[in-house]
PDB file of C-alpha atoms in Angstrom:
ATOM      1  CA  UNK A  27      98.884  85.109 109.664  1.00 64.00           C
ATOM      2  CA  UNK A  28      99.642  88.773 109.051  1.00 81.00           C
ATOM      3  CA  UNK A  29      99.999  89.882 105.447  1.00 90.00           C
ATOM      4  CA  UNK A  30     103.235  91.653 106.441  1.00 95.00           C
ATOM      5  CA  UNK A  31     105.915  89.903 108.474  1.00 95.00           C
ATOM      6  CA  UNK A  32     108.989  91.601 109.855  1.00 96.00           C
ATOM      7  CA  UNK A  33     112.174  90.197 111.292  1.00 96.00           C
ATOM      8  CA  UNK A  34     113.697  90.419 113.716  1.00 97.00           C
ATOM      9  CA  UNK A  35     111.097  91.614 116.219  1.00 95.00           C
ATOM     10  CA  UNK A  36     113.800  93.022 118.476  1.00 96.00           C
ATOM     11  CA  UNK A  37     117.342  93.997 117.650  1.00 97.00           C
ATOM     12  CA  UNK A  38     120.166  95.317 119.800  1.00 97.00           C
ATOM     13  CA  UNK A  39     123.310  96.635 118.136  1.00 97.00           C
ATOM     14  CA  UNK A  40     126.497  98.395 119.115  1.00 97.00           C
ATOM     15  CA  UNK A  41     127.022 101.891 117.839  1.00 98.00           C
ATOM     16  CA  UNK A  42     128.633 101.809 114.402  1.00 97.00           C
ATOM     17  CA  UNK A  43     127.232  98.433 113.376  1.00 97.00           C
ATOM     18  CA  UNK A  44     125.506  97.800 110.056  1.00 98.00           C
ATOM     19  CA  UNK A  45     121.853  96.904 110.642  1.00 98.00           C
ATOM     20  CA  UNK A  46     119.371  95.076 108.462  1.00 98.00           C
ATOM     21  CA  UNK A  47     115.640  94.782 109.070  1.00 98.00           C
ATOM     22  CA  UNK A  48     113.600  92.508 106.841  1.00 98.00           C
ATOM     23  CA  UNK A  49     110.024  92.650 105.621  1.00 98.00           C
ATOM     24  CA  UNK A  50     108.138  89.952 103.736  1.00 97.00           C
ATOM     25  CA  UNK A  51     104.628  90.346 102.424  1.00 96.00           C
ATOM     26  CA  UNK A  52     102.069  88.083 100.863  1.00 94.00           C
ATOM     27  CA  UNK A  53      99.911  90.445  98.801  1.00 89.00           C
ATOM     28  CA  UNK A  54     100.430  92.137  95.445  1.00 89.00           C
ATOM     29  CA  UNK A  55     101.488  95.687  96.160  1.00 90.00           C
ATOM     30  CA  UNK A  56     101.509  99.089  94.558  1.00 89.00           C
ATOM     31  CA  UNK A  57     103.961 100.514  97.120  1.00 92.00           C
ATOM     32  CA  UNK A  58     105.875  99.637 100.267  1.00 95.00           C
ATOM     33  CA  UNK A  59     106.599 102.065 103.085  1.00 95.00           C
ATOM     34  CA  UNK A  60     109.199 102.052 105.819  1.00 97.00           C
ATOM     35  CA  UNK A  61     108.154 104.041 108.883  1.00 96.00           C
ATOM     36  CA  UNK A  62     110.066 105.025 112.014  1.00 96.00           C
ATOM     37  CA  UNK A  63     108.373 105.408 115.380  1.00 94.00           C
ATOM     38  CA  UNK A  64     110.253 106.930 118.305  1.00 89.00           C
ATOM     39  CA  UNK A  65     109.271 106.454 121.953  1.00 83.00           C
ATOM     40  CA  UNK A  66     106.360 108.808 122.577  1.00 76.00           C
ATOM     41  CA  UNK A  67     104.522 107.665 119.482  1.00 74.00           C
ATOM     42  CA  UNK A  68     105.202 109.965 116.526  1.00 85.00           C
ATOM     43  CA  UNK A  69     105.641 108.143 113.216  1.00 91.00           C
ATOM     44  CA  UNK A  70     107.848 109.414 110.411  1.00 91.00           C
ATOM     45  CA  UNK A  71     107.787 108.081 106.872  1.00 91.00           C
ATOM     46  CA  UNK A  72     111.316 107.090 105.843  1.00 94.00           C
ATOM     47  CA  UNK A  73     110.781 105.647 102.392  1.00 93.00           C
ATOM     48  CA  UNK A  74     108.096 104.789  99.914  1.00 93.00           C
ATOM     49  CA  UNK A  75     109.232 102.476  97.140  1.00 93.00           C
ATOM     50  CA  UNK A  76     107.772 100.205  94.532  1.00 91.00           C
ATOM     51  CA  UNK A  77     110.967  98.911  92.929  1.00 92.00           C
ATOM     52  CA  UNK A  78     114.735  98.911  93.260  1.00 94.00           C
ATOM     53  CA  UNK A  79     116.525 100.851  95.926  1.00 96.00           C
ATOM     54  CA  UNK A  80     116.393 104.213  97.677  1.00 96.00           C
ATOM     55  CA  UNK A  81     119.008 105.899  99.856  1.00 97.00           C
ATOM     56  CA  UNK A  82     118.672 108.746 102.307  1.00 94.00           C
ATOM     57  CA  UNK A  83     121.705 109.549 104.406  1.00 96.00           C
ATOM     58  CA  UNK A  84     122.683 106.408 106.319  1.00 97.00           C
ATOM     59  CA  UNK A  85     119.442 104.638 105.454  1.00 97.00           C
ATOM     60  CA  UNK A  86     118.982 102.374 102.458  1.00 98.00           C
ATOM     61  CA  UNK A  87     115.783 100.576 101.460  1.00 98.00           C
ATOM     62  CA  UNK A  88     115.583  97.850  98.863  1.00 98.00           C
ATOM     63  CA  UNK A  89     112.697  95.880  97.466  1.00 97.00           C
ATOM     64  CA  UNK A  90     112.472  92.690  95.426  1.00 96.00           C
ATOM     65  CA  UNK A  91     109.002  92.519  93.918  1.00 94.00           C
ATOM     66  CA  UNK A  92     109.387  88.955  92.638  1.00 94.00           C
ATOM     67  CA  UNK A  93     110.409  87.660  96.061  1.00 95.00           C
ATOM     68  CA  UNK A  94     107.936  89.962  97.903  1.00 96.00           C
ATOM     69  CA  UNK A  95     110.663  91.115 100.205  1.00 97.00           C
ATOM     70  CA  UNK A  96     112.136  94.405 101.331  1.00 98.00           C
ATOM     71  CA  UNK A  97     115.060  95.304 103.547  1.00 98.00           C
ATOM     72  CA  UNK A  98     115.919  98.429 105.475  1.00 98.00           C
ATOM     73  CA  UNK A  99     119.620  98.947 106.121  1.00 98.00           C
ATOM     74  CA  UNK A 100     121.215 101.407 108.525  1.00 98.00           C
ATOM     75  CA  UNK A 101     124.917 102.060 108.086  1.00 97.00           C
ATOM     76  CA  UNK A 102     127.110 103.335 110.939  1.00 97.00           C
ATOM     77  CA  UNK A 103     124.257 102.997 113.439  1.00 97.00           C
ATOM     78  CA  UNK A 104     123.894 105.564 116.183  1.00 97.00           C
ATOM     79  CA  UNK A 105     121.940 105.579 119.462  1.00 96.00           C
ATOM     80  CA  UNK A 106     119.544 108.133 117.965  1.00 95.00           C
ATOM     81  CA  UNK A 107     118.507 105.436 115.473  1.00 96.00           C
ATOM     82  CA  UNK A 108     116.881 103.570 118.377  1.00 96.00           C
ATOM     83  CA  UNK A 109     113.204 103.332 117.449  1.00 96.00           C
ATOM     84  CA  UNK A 110     110.584 100.953 116.144  1.00 96.00           C
ATOM     85  CA  UNK A 111     110.756 100.443 112.389  1.00 97.00           C
ATOM     86  CA  UNK A 112     107.489  99.516 110.699  1.00 96.00           C
ATOM     87  CA  UNK A 113     107.006  98.048 107.254  1.00 97.00           C
ATOM     88  CA  UNK A 114     103.703  98.820 105.556  1.00 94.00           C
ATOM     89  CA  UNK A 115     102.418  97.804 102.151  1.00 93.00           C
ATOM     90  CA  UNK A 116      99.662  99.208 100.001  1.00 89.00           C
ATOM     91  CA  UNK A 117      98.094  96.428  97.989  1.00 86.00           C
ATOM     92  CA  UNK A 118      96.842  96.771  94.446  1.00 81.00           C
ATOM     93  CA  UNK A 119      93.422  97.619  95.887  1.00 78.00           C
ATOM     94  CA  UNK A 120      95.089 100.526  97.729  1.00 75.00           C
ATOM     95  CA  UNK A 121      94.538  99.035 101.185  1.00 81.00           C
ATOM     96  CA  UNK A 122      97.261  99.346 103.803  1.00 84.00           C
ATOM     97  CA  UNK A 123      98.722  96.426 105.733  1.00 90.00           C
ATOM     98  CA  UNK A 124     101.216  96.966 108.541  1.00 93.00           C
ATOM     99  CA  UNK A 125     103.875  94.809 110.136  1.00 94.00           C
ATOM    100  CA  UNK A 126     104.181  94.635 113.911  1.00 92.00           C
ATOM    101  CA  UNK A 127     107.458  96.508 113.814  1.00 94.00           C
ATOM    102  CA  UNK A 128     111.098  95.868 114.683  1.00 97.00           C
ATOM    103  CA  UNK A 129     112.300  97.440 117.902  1.00 96.00           C
ATOM    104  CA  UNK A 130     115.894  98.604 117.464  1.00 97.00           C
ATOM    105  CA  UNK A 131     118.185  99.613 120.323  1.00 97.00           C
ATOM    106  CA  UNK A 132     121.627 100.962 119.496  1.00 97.00           C
ATOM    107  CA  UNK A 133     123.996 100.936 122.448  1.00 97.00           C
ATOM    108  CA  UNK A 134     126.793 103.538 122.670  1.00 95.00           C
TER     109      UNK A 134
ATOM    110  CA  UNK B  15     102.149 124.988 112.879  1.00 55.00           C
ATOM    111  CA  UNK B  16     103.406 122.547 110.325  1.00 69.00           C
ATOM    112  CA  UNK B  17     102.642 118.946 109.517  1.00 93.00           C
ATOM    113  CA  UNK B  18      99.965 117.033 111.360  1.00 96.00           C
ATOM    114  CA  UNK B  19      98.963 117.996 114.879  1.00 96.00           C
ATOM    115  CA  UNK B  20      96.829 116.110 117.362  1.00 96.00           C
ATOM    116  CA  UNK B  21      95.192 117.155 120.604  1.00 97.00           C
ATOM    117  CA  UNK B  22      95.138 116.176 123.339  1.00 97.00           C
ATOM    118  CA  UNK B  23      98.385 114.215 123.547  1.00 95.00           C
ATOM    119  CA  UNK B  24      97.166 112.256 126.561  1.00 96.00           C
ATOM    120  CA  UNK B  25      93.631 111.498 127.682  1.00 96.00           C
ATOM    121  CA  UNK B  26      92.272 109.536 130.601  1.00 96.00           C
ATOM    122  CA  UNK B  27      88.537 108.918 130.560  1.00 93.00           C
ATOM    123  CA  UNK B  28      85.995 106.821 132.360  1.00 91.00           C
ATOM    124  CA  UNK B  29      83.752 104.389 130.539  1.00 90.00           C
ATOM    125  CA  UNK B  30      80.764 106.711 130.804  1.00 88.00           C
ATOM    126  CA  UNK B  31      82.554 109.841 129.577  1.00 89.00           C
ATOM    127  CA  UNK B  32      82.273 111.503 126.194  1.00 94.00           C
ATOM    128  CA  UNK B  33      85.400 113.037 124.729  1.00 96.00           C
ATOM    129  CA  UNK B  34      86.778 113.998 121.331  1.00 97.00           C
ATOM    130  CA  UNK B  35      90.177 113.710 119.689  1.00 98.00           C
ATOM    131  CA  UNK B  36      91.212 116.385 117.229  1.00 98.00           C
ATOM    132  CA  UNK B  37      93.559 116.222 114.269  1.00 98.00           C
ATOM    133  CA  UNK B  38      94.632 119.051 111.998  1.00 98.00           C
ATOM    134  CA  UNK B  39      96.892 118.914 108.950  1.00 97.00           C
ATOM    135  CA  UNK B  40      98.674 121.905 107.439  1.00 95.00           C
ATOM    136  CA  UNK B  41      99.958 120.106 104.336  1.00 95.00           C
ATOM    137  CA  UNK B  42      97.175 120.809 101.866  1.00 95.00           C
ATOM    138  CA  UNK B  43      96.272 117.131 101.732  1.00 96.00           C
ATOM    139  CA  UNK B  44      92.875 115.782 100.796  1.00 96.00           C
ATOM    140  CA  UNK B  45      92.872 112.484 102.666  1.00 95.00           C
ATOM    141  CA  UNK B  46      92.891 111.910 106.415  1.00 96.00           C
ATOM    142  CA  UNK B  47      93.057 108.714 108.430  1.00 95.00           C
ATOM    143  CA  UNK B  48      92.487 107.446 111.974  1.00 96.00           C
ATOM    144  CA  UNK B  49      94.616 104.534 113.202  1.00 95.00           C
ATOM    145  CA  UNK B  50      94.635 102.598 116.461  1.00 96.00           C
ATOM    146  CA  UNK B  51      97.908 101.229 117.810  1.00 93.00           C
ATOM    147  CA  UNK B  52      97.706  98.707 120.634  1.00 92.00           C
ATOM    148  CA  UNK B  53     100.718  97.151 122.305  1.00 86.00           C
ATOM    149  CA  UNK B  54     102.336  94.340 120.317  1.00 80.00           C
ATOM    150  CA  UNK B  55      99.825  94.658 117.462  1.00 87.00           C
ATOM    151  CA  UNK B  56     100.137  96.139 113.970  1.00 88.00           C
ATOM    152  CA  UNK B  57      98.636  99.520 113.287  1.00 91.00           C
ATOM    153  CA  UNK B  58      94.923  99.154 112.661  1.00 92.00           C
ATOM    154  CA  UNK B  59      93.276 101.443 110.146  1.00 92.00           C
ATOM    155  CA  UNK B  60      89.957 102.694 111.537  1.00 95.00           C
ATOM    156  CA  UNK B  61      88.592 105.321 109.169  1.00 95.00           C
ATOM    157  CA  UNK B  62      89.553 106.999 105.909  1.00 94.00           C
ATOM    158  CA  UNK B  63      88.260 110.319 104.603  1.00 95.00           C
ATOM    159  CA  UNK B  64      88.917 111.526 101.067  1.00 94.00           C
ATOM    160  CA  UNK B  65      87.833 115.060 100.177  1.00 94.00           C
ATOM    161  CA  UNK B  66      85.722 115.114 103.392  1.00 93.00           C
ATOM    162  CA  UNK B  67      83.840 111.950 102.447  1.00 92.00           C
ATOM    163  CA  UNK B  68      84.262 108.771 104.477  1.00 91.00           C
ATOM    164  CA  UNK B  69      85.574 106.084 102.169  1.00 89.00           C
ATOM    165  CA  UNK B  70      86.473 103.391 104.648  1.00 84.00           C
ATOM    166  CA  UNK B  71      85.213 102.151 108.005  1.00 83.00           C
ATOM    167  CA  UNK B  72      87.041  99.030 109.078  1.00 83.00           C
ATOM    168  CA  UNK B  73      84.272  97.510 111.183  1.00 87.00           C
ATOM    169  CA  UNK B  74      84.891  99.987 113.950  1.00 94.00           C
ATOM    170  CA  UNK B  75      82.436  99.857 116.887  1.00 94.00           C
ATOM    171  CA  UNK B  76      79.886 102.663 116.928  1.00 94.00           C
ATOM    172  CA  UNK B  77      81.298 104.002 120.203  1.00 95.00           C
ATOM    173  CA  UNK B  78      83.905 105.602 117.903  1.00 97.00           C
ATOM    174  CA  UNK B  79      82.367 108.284 115.700  1.00 96.00           C
ATOM    175  CA  UNK B  80      84.506 110.211 113.194  1.00 97.00           C
ATOM    176  CA  UNK B  81      83.806 113.641 111.805  1.00 97.00           C
ATOM    177  CA  UNK B  82      85.558 115.460 108.978  1.00 97.00           C
ATOM    178  CA  UNK B  83      84.194 118.997 108.569  1.00 96.00           C
ATOM    179  CA  UNK B  84      86.835 119.913 105.965  1.00 95.00           C
ATOM    180  CA  UNK B  85      89.965 118.446 104.413  1.00 93.00           C
ATOM    181  CA  UNK B  86      92.194 119.934 107.130  1.00 96.00           C
ATOM    182  CA  UNK B  87      90.367 118.749 110.236  1.00 97.00           C
ATOM    183  CA  UNK B  88      89.410 115.346 111.541  1.00 98.00           C
ATOM    184  CA  UNK B  89      87.753 114.439 114.815  1.00 98.00           C
ATOM    185  CA  UNK B  90      87.155 111.177 116.613  1.00 98.00           C
ATOM    186  CA  UNK B  91      84.267 111.344 119.058  1.00 97.00           C
ATOM    187  CA  UNK B  92      84.410 108.808 121.864  1.00 96.00           C
ATOM    188  CA  UNK B  93      81.585 107.601 124.101  1.00 94.00           C
ATOM    189  CA  UNK B  94      81.015 104.664 126.453  1.00 93.00           C
ATOM    190  CA  UNK B  95      84.428 103.225 125.717  1.00 94.00           C
ATOM    191  CA  UNK B  96      85.793  99.991 127.129  1.00 94.00           C
ATOM    192  CA  UNK B  97      89.152  99.441 128.863  1.00 94.00           C
ATOM    193  CA  UNK B  98      90.345  97.484 125.800  1.00 94.00           C
ATOM    194  CA  UNK B  99      90.015 100.698 123.790  1.00 96.00           C
ATOM    195  CA  UNK B 100      93.050 102.048 125.636  1.00 96.00           C
ATOM    196  CA  UNK B 101      95.669 102.595 122.947  1.00 96.00           C
ATOM    197  CA  UNK B 102      97.589 105.179 120.951  1.00 95.00           C
ATOM    198  CA  UNK B 103      95.335 106.841 118.375  1.00 97.00           C
ATOM    199  CA  UNK B 104      97.188 108.208 115.397  1.00 96.00           C
ATOM    200  CA  UNK B 105      95.969 110.565 112.728  1.00 96.00           C
ATOM    201  CA  UNK B 106      97.585 110.740 109.306  1.00 95.00           C
ATOM    202  CA  UNK B 107      97.098 112.580 106.045  1.00 95.00           C
ATOM    203  CA  UNK B 108      98.113 112.076 102.445  1.00 93.00           C
ATOM    204  CA  UNK B 109      97.626 113.786  99.117  1.00 93.00           C
ATOM    205  CA  UNK B 110      94.630 111.614  98.273  1.00 91.00           C
ATOM    206  CA  UNK B 111      93.353 108.283  99.499  1.00 89.00           C
ATOM    207  CA  UNK B 112      93.422 105.138  97.415  1.00 82.00           C
ATOM    208  CA  UNK B 113      96.709 105.976  95.726  1.00 82.00           C
ATOM    209  CA  UNK B 114     100.344 105.249  96.661  1.00 81.00           C
ATOM    210  CA  UNK B 115     101.180 108.566  98.310  1.00 85.00           C
ATOM    211  CA  UNK B 116     103.198 108.894 101.496  1.00 87.00           C
ATOM    212  CA  UNK B 117     101.271 109.314 104.689  1.00 90.00           C
ATOM    213  CA  UNK B 118     102.247 111.908 107.248  1.00 93.00           C
ATOM    214  CA  UNK B 119     101.455 111.049 110.842  1.00 93.00           C
ATOM    215  CA  UNK B 120     100.606 113.141 113.853  1.00 94.00           C
ATOM    216  CA  UNK B 121     102.191 112.533 117.270  1.00 93.00           C
ATOM    217  CA  UNK B 122      99.197 110.548 118.493  1.00 94.00           C
ATOM    218  CA  UNK B 123      96.862 110.698 121.466  1.00 96.00           C
ATOM    219  CA  UNK B 124      97.580 108.209 124.250  1.00 95.00           C
ATOM    220  CA  UNK B 125      94.136 107.173 125.500  1.00 96.00           C
ATOM    221  CA  UNK B 126      93.546 105.365 128.769  1.00 96.00           C
ATOM    222  CA  UNK B 127      90.033 104.163 129.583  1.00 95.00           C
ATOM    223  CA  UNK B 128      89.455 103.475 133.269  1.00 93.00           C
TER     224      UNK B 128
END
């Protein structure tokens, strides 16, 4: 079993919909990262958080340390949001663990 | 150039070839990383360098040989690879290793071993 589990694995949404991607982890962490990977491979770091909530434009990331769970929300989704979203955690020993990613397709 | 760059972007090599992947970061970071991304699998951390010193080798076969001549450059030397080594190889950097800093990724090298 992977230390980081994401759901759903695949997600298709209509443009404008509110999207939620979930991440659960089983290790004690010092930080959690949300990454975005577009077709072609490049990965961009969206958020790094260790508590509470962060917002950047239409993206919101939340984390509940007690429940070992994080969510990534996208408001007013757009086709350019189509990408793979990866959850990664750094445990208290500063080792990284990655989820397998959620593939999002936003249809116009 | 800004950020993290990788060359080549695509590489096809035979099992008997020797090739090298190059990564360069222009962010003033002190830590650099090599990752392997295979289809349908999580990112796999291969090597970590902190201030030019290798701090982590995640049981990577010896046919992969990293080199970090300075904090801005990282190489991955490849020899006698297997078809199952075909994957996307990603380089990343961060302020320092072993601390919760954001990692910045390069565009990756798509490697195909024939």
